Amino acid sequence: MSKYFLPVIFMCALTVCVNAQNPTHVYWLHGLNDNWMFWDKYQKTITPLYWDNQQYDSNDSAYITASAISNRMASPAILVGHSAGGVIAREVAEVDQGANTIKGIITFGTPNSGAGIVRSVLNHDYYNVIDRAGEKVASAINGTLSTISILPFPAIVSIVLYLQNSLAVGGLEMLGLEMCKDIADSYVNENYLSCQLFRDLSPDSNTINSLPQINQTIPIINYYGEEDTWPLIRLLGSLSHSNDIRTQHFSSNVTYDDAFLGYMRTAESVCNGFIAGHAAISAALGVISFYNPSFLPASVMSAYAVTQWNSLKRYIDYDMHNDYSELIGAYHYVVKEETTGWWLWRRVTYTTVKVYEGHDGLVAKKQSMMDTSSGNVINISLPGVNHMEMNGHPLAKVAIIQSLNGLVDSRINMNN
């Protein structure tokens, strides 16, 4: 496959760059709090002669950044933007007002209708996720401690009761949640709330509300990623390997969005261990209680603990990602019934939800898509492509090459 891939790249580069009379310049625009390295290998490989890999400050507004780019932009030009860079690209076209010939705009993972995560961060909605996760962990641990505290062994019970009282009276659970919120607030304040560009990405901002009315005469190819499950875990995986994605060889087909799945599986294994342990203890104590009824309460409590650890496991596998999907604005839920675990020798049925609306791990599908009624906009899905992989995922590479060479849509032709 690779022996065909490299010649294709060189042919694409030749098509893009060799036009002595009127060369097309390609402007590569990175996303929020990113830098020129995001598109580095693309501009060097595809557009080695006529390119401008933009570097700008996210503390500035989209308008200020777009104005600066417009003032130094050569003509004709094509703008390629990732995430917030796509919003800036469209803003450049508005600011430019025909001063330069913009032959087309290509956007990847752009919140064209605003990013739901921005609104959620501004409203501190992530507190709800922290509280719910903390509640699940605390309930599971308390289920185990309560099982031990009911056993008719005074020495062990006294130690466990002391620990439970310390957790409750000392407010360690609440203290842990507050520490998590403080850490989250510190990160958000330092990296996002101080950035005007971040605020410009809110669905309620003037920048986003003006976008649908502008740039409709310029051809735009808009790519949006579509993840399926575990959007939070996949996003963390790609973020943790962002440098690897940037610097990997152009022909590499390596993706990193599953890098954190191992941690999730480890957490599930821990839950499974407690579930199996409590189920066995409940059954054993149930048998013993026929001879010594004082063990019956502990048997019942151990069965209840099974449901709490099952609930934590389900949160790790489903609901944590559903909560995150709600933060980013993917609101399309399908309610399902799931039967799992044992409690007092009865099967326990839980209600779970599954998010089916497409999103790229950070921006929901409906917030990425653009209005196509003008006839100058094409929306194209990139299934399985994570938000932070759009400069390195195999599908994204093909999309960029095809778009720049007019293979997706003849209205963007590098030779005309």
Short mmCIF file of N, CA and C in Angstrom, two decimals, residues 239 249 282 325 332:
data_model
loop_
_atom_site.label_atom_id
_atom_site.label_comp_id
_atom_site.label_asym_id
_atom_site.label_seq_id
_atom_site.Cartn_x
_atom_site.Cartn_y
_atom_site.Cartn_z
N LEU A 239 -5.30 13.17 23.33
CA LEU A 239 -4.64 14.33 23.92
C LEU A 239 -3.29 13.95 24.52
N HIS A 249 5.35 9.92 11.05
CA HIS A 249 5.59 10.01 9.61
C HIS A 249 4.29 10.20 8.86
N SER A 282 -21.73 -13.03 50.12
CA SER A 282 -23.16 -13.04 50.40
C SER A 282 -23.71 -14.47 50.42
N SER A 325 -20.87 13.32 27.07
CA SER A 325 -21.51 13.63 25.80
C SER A 325 -22.55 14.73 25.96
N HIS A 332 -28.76 13.29 21.95
CA HIS A 332 -29.64 12.24 21.44
C HIS A 332 -29.40 10.95 22.22
#
